[in-house]
Amino acid sequence: MDHYPALIVIAPLLAALLAGLAVWIKERLSYSIALMGLGISTFSAFKVLMQVINFGTIQYKMAGWAPPMGIEYRIDLLNAMVLLLISSIAFLNLLASCKSVTQETSDRAGSFYTIYLLFVTGLLGVSATGDLFNLYVLIEITSLTSYAMVALGDRNRGPLASLNYVFIGVIGASFYLLGVGYLYLKTGSLNMVDVANILSGIQGSSTVLVAFILIMIGIWIKMALFPMHIWLPNAYSYSPVAFARVVAPLMTKVMVYVMIRLMITVFGFDYIFETLNLSDAVVWLGTIAILAGAVMALSQTNLKKMLTYIIVCEIGYMVGGAWLGNELGMTGAILHIFNDALMTFALFLAVGNMVYKLKTVELTDLKGLFGKMPWTMAGFVLAAFSIIGVPPTCGFFSKWYLILGAFEAGAYHFAAALIISSLICAVLFFKVFEICFFESMAHGHGDSHPPVEIREAPISMLIVSGFVSLSLIIVGLYSGTIVNTIILPFLK
Amino acid sequence: MKFLGFIVVCLTGTLLLYGTGEFPDWGDPDSPASIHLSNYYIEKAVEETQVPNLVTAVLADYRGFDTMFETAVVFCAGLACFLLLRDFREKKERFYRHTPTRVILHVKDSKKVLKTGKEFEHMDKDWVPSDLIIRTVCRILIPFIQIYALYVVAHGDFSPGGGFQGGVIFGSSLILLAISYDLKTLVRRIKEKVLGIYAALGVLIYVGIGAICMAMGGNFLDYSKLVPIVPGDPHHIRALGMLGVEIGVGIAVTAAMVIIYINIVSEGKHDEGL
């Protein structure tokens, strides 16, 4: 059956609509529908990845029209990897989320799953498509659903965070759309490959340059690159846990994927690095993002907020790596998309377990947590080691490629920023470990109340959390295989 | 901060102006946008799809996949309004109207609930009696607006129109009912549940048609594969497929419009006023 590329996106979309129907008929069904939709999607993504590795790029013509006229899905090694990453993370998170959704949004769980599925559909569509405008429509779906979700979380501060997110997100989307409009004026086409062919003849055009700048700024706003990051920390830390766990690892990473896709497939390295020679400036942006993200994370007293600033820092790694302009840097950036999604997911799963039991995760709430939730903390420690970049975990390997790439490009400031931010992350996480391990659990008011008993999170959440944390080591050990079978053949 | 904003605005403006430098001339027949793909659509679309309206052909067939997601965006907006605004909490105090005498009862104890039916009906603080002239005019207008909406949906293949426009017109006729009478009249006629089901069902019709094409062996949304199960002239199969998806769009847009309206104006309480 050769419809797997479409099925990856269509299965969760159909499931979203059926779950939307189930809200009104039998609300409990919506969870199983969602699981089924994402299960099919993950399976199809796996099949597609295998096909792409064995037989090369897959083209899927929507409605049967040939590419420049119709919309095509064009799946090569990079998309196939990102698609599998998105669908499996969304599926695993759904497995772990049943209890926390019931806890946080009990009276509208069905609608929650509907929006959740639409969000995942959007991300999958963004990664699968080979059409510039289709990309915009799907970015719109992911954004709209995440605005709704953020407002649904913390009912006091969520709506304001969401409003900020709406304003900035809409500006980002309009920049992207305007850029696509400029490109259409000069090329008359929306298909990425077709546009790339036409662009290679008109590289000197000022309209194309402006289109390029607009598109890149739009995407940077959406991925929260440093000065454009202000929407992210509040939006992610006030959204419902079940959603934060999927948006934090995926949304920004998918936008990094979009940036890399546009750089490689549409504009081409020759245009970016030789005609425009922008490498240095953007690597500096990445460097600043890394340092600023790390320093801001250091000043946080809430665990969720701290992690969101680490995301800002990680975005700097990937942007800088992709713009180094050499193969090692790009390899590092692509590998880091994969690794960073996994480790952020592992961190947020552990934090989700804590939130389920503790309600708030100010650093002072975490005292004595190693004793109370040993399994959750084990997962947290592994994920933290990976973010710091301790060798057998996957975080180490992508950082290694990034540093090698930085040396090859002579961007020593970028390498220095990478090492400094790793040290800051180490300081940060050991501060958390210290609180969780050495400081004993706070006792209740006076001695009359016994200390509050906190036991482990539900087993479903623990299993997923443990599985993802262990996968960090496994992926780390197989980094060589991933680089050799997927990333290097893609870059050739 | 204001100054910084001013600088950013100036920079963006300069950038946009700089970009216009190499724009093709206004209405230039040789501009890339009018020679690359447009020619293909103009020459082939009618022949390939049997739909005389080229805009519809591009929108619902060549780029039908985009339109499907745009319908999903509308659905998503409706759902987001419901999700965020709908207030399921019990009201603290209630108002009832004794229908024959129009006397209003104010019940402050939230536990005491009057049975509503022929004698008493629910109402709320914001209720204002609606005007006879407005009511009568709207009552006459609404059916015509709805007929016109159906025409716009059905005639999208031949003239400007289609599911989005028709759906908006139909939705506005229902909103007119809510404005000229009151919100409760509308909610009584079309239950919230029905609206929710229609919104999802509309998009489901679109995606479902696409999925059926896939099940019949074609690519997703390839209407030509529907020939064995759709009666009628097989030459017009693409036009019929488009009509099908347009109907789905119309239903989804109508329902989403009304959901957004009733949740925003009543702050999710679905009161009688407004």
PDB file of N, CA and C in Angstrom, chain A residues 89 249 314 317 336-349 379 382-389 393-396 398-399 468 472:
ATOM      1  N   ILE A  89       6.328  10.692  19.582  1.00  0.00           N
ATOM      2  CA  ILE A  89       6.272  11.472  20.830  1.00  0.00           C
ATOM      3  C   ILE A  89       4.823  11.790  21.179  1.00  0.00           C
ATOM      4  N   PRO A 249       8.740  19.839  23.398  1.00  0.00           N
ATOM      5  CA  PRO A 249       9.741  19.171  22.569  1.00  0.00           C
ATOM      6  C   PRO A 249       9.529  19.361  21.072  1.00  0.00           C
ATOM      7  N   GLU A 314      18.599  25.938  23.693  1.00  0.00           N
ATOM      8  CA  GLU A 314      18.810  24.849  22.726  1.00  0.00           C
ATOM      9  C   GLU A 314      18.527  25.295  21.293  1.00  0.00           C
ATOM     10  N   TYR A 317      21.559  26.544  19.786  1.00  0.00           N
ATOM     11  CA  TYR A 317      22.454  25.482  19.288  1.00  0.00           C
ATOM     12  C   TYR A 317      22.123  25.143  17.842  1.00  0.00           C
ATOM     13  N   HIS A 336      20.622  17.199  16.515  1.00  0.00           N
ATOM     14  CA  HIS A 336      20.142  17.838  17.739  1.00  0.00           C
ATOM     15  C   HIS A 336      18.634  18.032  17.707  1.00  0.00           C
ATOM     16  N   ILE A 337      18.040  18.211  16.528  1.00  0.00           N
ATOM     17  CA  ILE A 337      16.569  18.263  16.461  1.00  0.00           C
ATOM     18  C   ILE A 337      16.010  17.002  17.090  1.00  0.00           C
ATOM     19  N   PHE A 338      16.571  15.886  16.662  1.00  0.00           N
ATOM     20  CA  PHE A 338      16.104  14.580  17.115  1.00  0.00           C
ATOM     21  C   PHE A 338      16.364  14.409  18.615  1.00  0.00           C
ATOM     22  N   ASN A 339      17.619  14.662  19.030  1.00  0.00           N
ATOM     23  CA  ASN A 339      17.995  14.431  20.419  1.00  0.00           C
ATOM     24  C   ASN A 339      17.301  15.400  21.356  1.00  0.00           C
ATOM     25  N   ASP A 340      17.244  16.668  20.945  1.00  0.00           N
ATOM     26  CA  ASP A 340      16.677  17.655  21.838  1.00  0.00           C
ATOM     27  C   ASP A 340      15.189  17.400  22.039  1.00  0.00           C
ATOM     28  N   ALA A 341      14.495  16.968  20.969  1.00  0.00           N
ATOM     29  CA  ALA A 341      13.077  16.638  21.137  1.00  0.00           C
ATOM     30  C   ALA A 341      12.942  15.534  22.171  1.00  0.00           C
ATOM     31  N   LEU A 342      13.778  14.504  22.059  1.00  0.00           N
ATOM     32  CA  LEU A 342      13.671  13.388  23.007  1.00  0.00           C
ATOM     33  C   LEU A 342      13.991  13.833  24.425  1.00  0.00           C
ATOM     34  N   MET A 343      15.084  14.612  24.603  1.00  0.00           N
ATOM     35  CA  MET A 343      15.435  14.927  25.988  1.00  0.00           C
ATOM     36  C   MET A 343      14.481  15.937  26.620  1.00  0.00           C
ATOM     37  N   THR A 344      14.004  16.903  25.816  1.00  0.00           N
ATOM     38  CA  THR A 344      13.004  17.819  26.376  1.00  0.00           C
ATOM     39  C   THR A 344      11.751  17.045  26.752  1.00  0.00           C
ATOM     40  N   PHE A 345      11.390  16.078  25.905  1.00  0.00           N
ATOM     41  CA  PHE A 345      10.210  15.260  26.197  1.00  0.00           C
ATOM     42  C   PHE A 345      10.417  14.507  27.514  1.00  0.00           C
ATOM     43  N   ALA A 346      11.608  13.899  27.682  1.00  0.00           N
ATOM     44  CA  ALA A 346      11.877  13.151  28.914  1.00  0.00           C
ATOM     45  C   ALA A 346      11.805  14.073  30.129  1.00  0.00           C
ATOM     46  N   LEU A 347      12.384  15.272  30.008  1.00  0.00           N
ATOM     47  CA  LEU A 347      12.348  16.224  31.129  1.00  0.00           C
ATOM     48  C   LEU A 347      10.914  16.602  31.477  1.00  0.00           C
ATOM     49  N   PHE A 348      10.131  16.931  30.436  1.00  0.00           N
ATOM     50  CA  PHE A 348       8.769  17.375  30.714  1.00  0.00           C
ATOM     51  C   PHE A 348       7.894  16.228  31.210  1.00  0.00           C
ATOM     52  N   LEU A 349       8.203  14.987  30.798  1.00  0.00           N
ATOM     53  CA  LEU A 349       7.446  13.855  31.347  1.00  0.00           C
ATOM     54  C   LEU A 349       7.684  13.777  32.845  1.00  0.00           C
ATOM     55  N   GLY A 379      14.329   9.243  36.011  1.00  0.00           N
ATOM     56  CA  GLY A 379      14.119   9.705  34.641  1.00  0.00           C
ATOM     57  C   GLY A 379      14.589  11.135  34.463  1.00  0.00           C
ATOM     58  N   LEU A 382      18.444  11.321  34.272  1.00  0.00           N
ATOM     59  CA  LEU A 382      18.954  10.904  32.962  1.00  0.00           C
ATOM     60  C   LEU A 382      18.763  12.004  31.923  1.00  0.00           C
ATOM     61  N   ALA A 383      17.540  12.578  31.900  1.00  0.00           N
ATOM     62  CA  ALA A 383      17.261  13.620  30.916  1.00  0.00           C
ATOM     63  C   ALA A 383      18.152  14.830  31.156  1.00  0.00           C
ATOM     64  N   ALA A 384      18.360  15.169  32.434  1.00  0.00           N
ATOM     65  CA  ALA A 384      19.203  16.320  32.749  1.00  0.00           C
ATOM     66  C   ALA A 384      20.631  16.072  32.285  1.00  0.00           C
ATOM     67  N   PHE A 385      21.135  14.848  32.523  1.00  0.00           N
ATOM     68  CA  PHE A 385      22.492  14.514  32.056  1.00  0.00           C
ATOM     69  C   PHE A 385      22.596  14.695  30.546  1.00  0.00           C
ATOM     70  N   SER A 386      21.511  14.305  29.854  1.00  0.00           N
ATOM     71  CA  SER A 386      21.540  14.423  28.402  1.00  0.00           C
ATOM     72  C   SER A 386      21.584  15.882  27.970  1.00  0.00           C
ATOM     73  N   ILE A 387      20.819  16.742  28.662  1.00  0.00           N
ATOM     74  CA  ILE A 387      20.838  18.175  28.323  1.00  0.00           C
ATOM     75  C   ILE A 387      22.227  18.750  28.591  1.00  0.00           C
ATOM     76  N   ILE A 388      22.830  18.342  29.722  1.00  0.00           N
ATOM     77  CA  ILE A 388      24.175  18.838  30.031  1.00  0.00           C
ATOM     78  C   ILE A 388      25.161  18.324  28.980  1.00  0.00           C
ATOM     79  N   GLY A 389      24.956  17.082  28.537  1.00  0.00           N
ATOM     80  CA  GLY A 389      25.848  16.508  27.531  1.00  0.00           C
ATOM     81  C   GLY A 389      26.848  15.533  28.133  1.00  0.00           C
ATOM     82  N   THR A 393      24.788   9.558  26.949  1.00  0.00           N
ATOM     83  CA  THR A 393      23.457  10.034  26.542  1.00  0.00           C
ATOM     84  C   THR A 393      23.561  10.773  25.212  1.00  0.00           C
ATOM     85  N   CYS A 394      22.391  10.898  24.530  1.00  0.00           N
ATOM     86  CA  CYS A 394      22.429  11.398  23.159  1.00  0.00           C
ATOM     87  C   CYS A 394      22.838  12.866  23.071  1.00  0.00           C
ATOM     88  N   GLY A 395      22.558  13.649  24.132  1.00  0.00           N
ATOM     89  CA  GLY A 395      22.882  15.072  24.071  1.00  0.00           C
ATOM     90  C   GLY A 395      24.349  15.323  23.796  1.00  0.00           C
ATOM     91  N   PHE A 396      25.195  14.424  24.265  1.00  0.00           N
ATOM     92  CA  PHE A 396      26.629  14.595  24.077  1.00  0.00           C
ATOM     93  C   PHE A 396      27.007  14.582  22.601  1.00  0.00           C
ATOM     94  N   SER A 398      25.309  15.110  19.728  1.00  0.00           N
ATOM     95  CA  SER A 398      24.990  16.224  18.830  1.00  0.00           C
ATOM     96  C   SER A 398      25.840  17.433  19.178  1.00  0.00           C
ATOM     97  N   LYS A 399      26.095  17.651  20.483  1.00  0.00           N
ATOM     98  CA  LYS A 399      26.961  18.774  20.850  1.00  0.00           C
ATOM     99  C   LYS A 399      28.363  18.585  20.286  1.00  0.00           C
ATOM    100  N   VAL A 468      11.173   6.620  27.774  1.00  0.00           N
ATOM    101  CA  VAL A 468      11.795   7.710  27.015  1.00  0.00           C
ATOM    102  C   VAL A 468      13.178   8.018  27.572  1.00  0.00           C
ATOM    103  N   LEU A 472      17.069   7.683  25.655  1.00  0.00           N
ATOM    104  CA  LEU A 472      18.109   8.696  25.474  1.00  0.00           C
ATOM    105  C   LEU A 472      19.477   8.029  25.367  1.00  0.00           C
TER     106      LEU A 472
END
